[in-house]
Amino acid sequence: MSAPHTPTAVSAAVPEPAPRLPAPLAPAPLAVTRAGAVLHVRLNPDAQGDVLSTSVLDSLLAVLDGLYDQPDVRILVLSSLGSDFCLGADRREYQDSLAADPGGTSLRRIADKAQRLCQALENTHAVTIARLHGKVVGAGLALAAYCDLRAGADTCQFRMPELGLGLAPAWGGAMGRLITEAGAARIRELMLTCETFDAATAHRLGLLHKVAPLDSLDDTITAWTRPLARRSPQALVLTKRMLAGYSKAARTTDPALLDSHLLAAQLTQPR
């Protein structure tokens, strides 16, 4: 009698796993390029949506800290790749920070970075130039105000909206800088009314040194950078430091370091 037939097990072919594609890299908060003595730093809205998030603050601080090892960089031009220069601070980040830390410690750390950034802009050896277009709002205007020179497209729209949003204008210690640059009476009006003002008004106030059509704004910037790059490096740095010193002397009482505490104290209060 023949032995019973045992069916042979057939193993199914196991497909090889598909190769894992590398995760797409997140866009960088800044685009930084250098042309001779000029460093171009461009805010990248693809990374943070036209606002000054923590990642943008950290990146800008890193660039400015790196200038200590680059004394041959004489000019820094700050601009944006987006349709607007900057729409202000990242309020969603503020909300997320408070949700995670209702005591406000994390929020104070974010606001302290803003103050450190503005001080770094004012104190760096490089002449800083703000190239402005589109909307320049809130903390975006504060950031630009700390640059040595400011040129804007004639279509720029400026606004200080903090009071209308239920916030005190406490970002980077900018209130003192704005008052020094443009005068207490007009800054008081613009902060209290939150009204939008145009490039011509910003020029009259001294918040813009030059106004140009958008398509010739780069020519206006170049008209500054070319002669600045030819100046004696020692004389350029000394002149900038002297100007910064006299500007700070006009702010005899500078409560800039309180801004982070003022902002956190306000936002942590129940509404």
PDB file of C-alpha atoms in Angstrom, residues 67-181:
ATOM      1  CA  LEU A  67      29.030  88.242  12.368  1.00  0.00           C
ATOM      2  CA  TYR A  68      31.497  88.492  15.254  1.00  0.00           C
ATOM      3  CA  ASP A  69      33.688  86.061  13.302  1.00  0.00           C
ATOM      4  CA  GLN A  70      33.104  87.912  10.010  1.00  0.00           C
ATOM      5  CA  PRO A  71      34.456  91.434  10.487  1.00  0.00           C
ATOM      6  CA  ASP A  72      34.743  91.765   6.707  1.00  0.00           C
ATOM      7  CA  VAL A  73      30.937  91.774   6.422  1.00  0.00           C
ATOM      8  CA  ARG A  74      30.220  95.500   6.488  1.00  0.00           C
ATOM      9  CA  ILE A  75      26.542  95.596   5.511  1.00  0.00           C
ATOM     10  CA  LEU A  76      23.568  93.367   6.310  1.00  0.00           C
ATOM     11  CA  VAL A  77      20.432  93.776   4.178  1.00  0.00           C
ATOM     12  CA  LEU A  78      17.271  92.384   5.769  1.00  0.00           C
ATOM     13  CA  SER A  79      14.349  91.663   3.436  1.00  0.00           C
ATOM     14  CA  SER A  80      11.660  89.039   2.776  1.00  0.00           C
ATOM     15  CA  LEU A  81      10.926  86.509   0.040  1.00  0.00           C
ATOM     16  CA  GLY A  82       7.164  86.775   0.612  1.00  0.00           C
ATOM     17  CA  SER A  83       4.490  89.110  -0.658  1.00  0.00           C
ATOM     18  CA  ASP A  84       4.838  91.077   2.607  1.00  0.00           C
ATOM     19  CA  PHE A  85       7.888  91.965   4.643  1.00  0.00           C
ATOM     20  CA  CYS A  86       6.426  90.710   7.917  1.00  0.00           C
ATOM     21  CA  LEU A  87       2.998  90.436   9.544  1.00  0.00           C
ATOM     22  CA  GLY A  88       4.271  90.580  13.120  1.00  0.00           C
ATOM     23  CA  ALA A  89       4.841  88.161  15.967  1.00  0.00           C
ATOM     24  CA  ASP A  90       3.538  84.598  15.898  1.00  0.00           C
ATOM     25  CA  ARG A  91       0.414  84.924  18.078  1.00  0.00           C
ATOM     26  CA  ARG A  92      -0.480  81.272  17.567  1.00  0.00           C
ATOM     27  CA  GLU A  93       2.872  80.369  19.075  1.00  0.00           C
ATOM     28  CA  TYR A  94       2.031  82.574  22.054  1.00  0.00           C
ATOM     29  CA  GLN A  95      -1.259  80.699  22.520  1.00  0.00           C
ATOM     30  CA  ASP A  96       0.402  77.292  22.235  1.00  0.00           C
ATOM     31  CA  SER A  97       3.069  78.351  24.710  1.00  0.00           C
ATOM     32  CA  LEU A  98       0.491  79.473  27.254  1.00  0.00           C
ATOM     33  CA  ALA A  99      -1.517  76.274  26.794  1.00  0.00           C
ATOM     34  CA  ALA A 100       1.578  74.208  27.589  1.00  0.00           C
ATOM     35  CA  ASP A 101       2.848  76.521  30.336  1.00  0.00           C
ATOM     36  CA  PRO A 102       0.056  78.669  31.828  1.00  0.00           C
ATOM     37  CA  GLY A 103       2.542  80.350  34.159  1.00  0.00           C
ATOM     38  CA  GLY A 104       4.076  82.177  31.203  1.00  0.00           C
ATOM     39  CA  THR A 105       7.722  81.139  31.686  1.00  0.00           C
ATOM     40  CA  SER A 106       8.018  79.796  28.137  1.00  0.00           C
ATOM     41  CA  LEU A 107       6.359  82.900  26.739  1.00  0.00           C
ATOM     42  CA  ARG A 108       8.838  85.127  28.567  1.00  0.00           C
ATOM     43  CA  ARG A 109      11.682  83.171  27.011  1.00  0.00           C
ATOM     44  CA  ILE A 110      10.235  83.770  23.522  1.00  0.00           C
ATOM     45  CA  ALA A 111       9.822  87.493  24.227  1.00  0.00           C
ATOM     46  CA  ASP A 112      13.344  87.710  25.654  1.00  0.00           C
ATOM     47  CA  LYS A 113      14.668  86.382  22.348  1.00  0.00           C
ATOM     48  CA  ALA A 114      12.953  89.275  20.581  1.00  0.00           C
ATOM     49  CA  GLN A 115      14.690  91.749  22.876  1.00  0.00           C
ATOM     50  CA  ARG A 116      18.068  90.046  22.361  1.00  0.00           C
ATOM     51  CA  LEU A 117      17.549  90.141  18.584  1.00  0.00           C
ATOM     52  CA  CYS A 118      16.780  93.857  18.522  1.00  0.00           C
ATOM     53  CA  GLN A 119      19.799  94.601  20.685  1.00  0.00           C
ATOM     54  CA  ALA A 120      21.974  92.473  18.396  1.00  0.00           C
ATOM     55  CA  LEU A 121      20.774  94.456  15.362  1.00  0.00           C
ATOM     56  CA  GLU A 122      21.567  97.719  17.100  1.00  0.00           C
ATOM     57  CA  ASN A 123      24.970  96.596  18.378  1.00  0.00           C
ATOM     58  CA  THR A 124      26.421  94.607  15.480  1.00  0.00           C
ATOM     59  CA  HIS A 125      29.393  96.151  13.684  1.00  0.00           C
ATOM     60  CA  ALA A 126      27.684  95.796  10.285  1.00  0.00           C
ATOM     61  CA  VAL A 127      25.478  98.578   8.975  1.00  0.00           C
ATOM     62  CA  THR A 128      21.988  97.081   8.848  1.00  0.00           C
ATOM     63  CA  ILE A 129      19.531  97.978   6.078  1.00  0.00           C
ATOM     64  CA  ALA A 130      15.842  97.046   6.010  1.00  0.00           C
ATOM     65  CA  ARG A 131      14.354  96.520   2.539  1.00  0.00           C
ATOM     66  CA  LEU A 132      10.594  96.737   3.058  1.00  0.00           C
ATOM     67  CA  HIS A 133       7.652  95.884   0.843  1.00  0.00           C
ATOM     68  CA  GLY A 134       4.022  94.909   1.234  1.00  0.00           C
ATOM     69  CA  LYS A 135       2.699  94.937   4.794  1.00  0.00           C
ATOM     70  CA  VAL A 136       4.981  95.802   7.686  1.00  0.00           C
ATOM     71  CA  VAL A 137       2.997  95.079  10.832  1.00  0.00           C
ATOM     72  CA  GLY A 138       3.628  95.083  14.569  1.00  0.00           C
ATOM     73  CA  ALA A 139       6.808  93.206  15.430  1.00  0.00           C
ATOM     74  CA  GLY A 140       7.794  93.422  11.754  1.00  0.00           C
ATOM     75  CA  LEU A 141       7.909  97.214  12.052  1.00  0.00           C
ATOM     76  CA  ALA A 142       9.782  96.900  15.343  1.00  0.00           C
ATOM     77  CA  LEU A 143      12.389  94.687  13.693  1.00  0.00           C
ATOM     78  CA  ALA A 144      12.821  97.131  10.820  1.00  0.00           C
ATOM     79  CA  ALA A 145      13.077 100.083  13.208  1.00  0.00           C
ATOM     80  CA  TYR A 146      16.214  98.595  14.749  1.00  0.00           C
ATOM     81  CA  CYS A 147      17.974  98.632  11.379  1.00  0.00           C
ATOM     82  CA  ASP A 148      20.277 101.585  10.706  1.00  0.00           C
ATOM     83  CA  LEU A 149      18.751 102.436   7.320  1.00  0.00           C
ATOM     84  CA  ARG A 150      15.287 101.660   5.982  1.00  0.00           C
ATOM     85  CA  ALA A 151      14.012 101.803   2.409  1.00  0.00           C
ATOM     86  CA  GLY A 152      10.481 100.856   1.428  1.00  0.00           C
ATOM     87  CA  ALA A 153       8.387 100.376  -1.662  1.00  0.00           C
ATOM     88  CA  ASP A 154       5.881 103.149  -2.276  1.00  0.00           C
ATOM     89  CA  THR A 155       3.105 100.562  -1.864  1.00  0.00           C
ATOM     90  CA  CYS A 156       4.126  99.617   1.708  1.00  0.00           C
ATOM     91  CA  GLN A 157       1.428  99.564   4.386  1.00  0.00           C
ATOM     92  CA  PHE A 158       2.408  99.940   8.048  1.00  0.00           C
ATOM     93  CA  ARG A 159       0.430  99.269  11.199  1.00  0.00           C
ATOM     94  CA  MET A 160       0.895  98.872  14.946  1.00  0.00           C
ATOM     95  CA  PRO A 161      -2.129  96.696  15.778  1.00  0.00           C
ATOM     96  CA  GLU A 162      -1.262  95.477  19.277  1.00  0.00           C
ATOM     97  CA  LEU A 163      -3.764  97.556  21.267  1.00  0.00           C
ATOM     98  CA  GLY A 164      -6.559  96.551  18.897  1.00  0.00           C
ATOM     99  CA  LEU A 165      -5.656  92.911  19.553  1.00  0.00           C
ATOM    100  CA  GLY A 166      -5.819  93.401  23.298  1.00  0.00           C
ATOM    101  CA  LEU A 167      -2.033  93.414  23.711  1.00  0.00           C
ATOM    102  CA  ALA A 168       0.472  95.932  24.985  1.00  0.00           C
ATOM    103  CA  PRO A 169       3.103  96.910  22.361  1.00  0.00           C
ATOM    104  CA  ALA A 170       5.825  94.995  24.205  1.00  0.00           C
ATOM    105  CA  TRP A 171       8.102  93.356  21.625  1.00  0.00           C
ATOM    106  CA  GLY A 172      11.853  93.711  21.600  1.00  0.00           C
ATOM    107  CA  GLY A 173      11.865  96.995  23.496  1.00  0.00           C
ATOM    108  CA  ALA A 174      10.729  98.667  20.301  1.00  0.00           C
ATOM    109  CA  MET A 175       8.584 101.404  21.826  1.00  0.00           C
ATOM    110  CA  GLY A 176      11.644 103.364  22.952  1.00  0.00           C
ATOM    111  CA  ARG A 177      13.368 102.869  19.606  1.00  0.00           C
ATOM    112  CA  LEU A 178      10.295 103.979  17.635  1.00  0.00           C
ATOM    113  CA  ILE A 179       9.847 107.080  19.800  1.00  0.00           C
ATOM    114  CA  THR A 180      13.518 107.986  19.329  1.00  0.00           C
ATOM    115  CA  GLU A 181      13.315 107.491  15.565  1.00  0.00           C
TER     116      GLU A 181
END
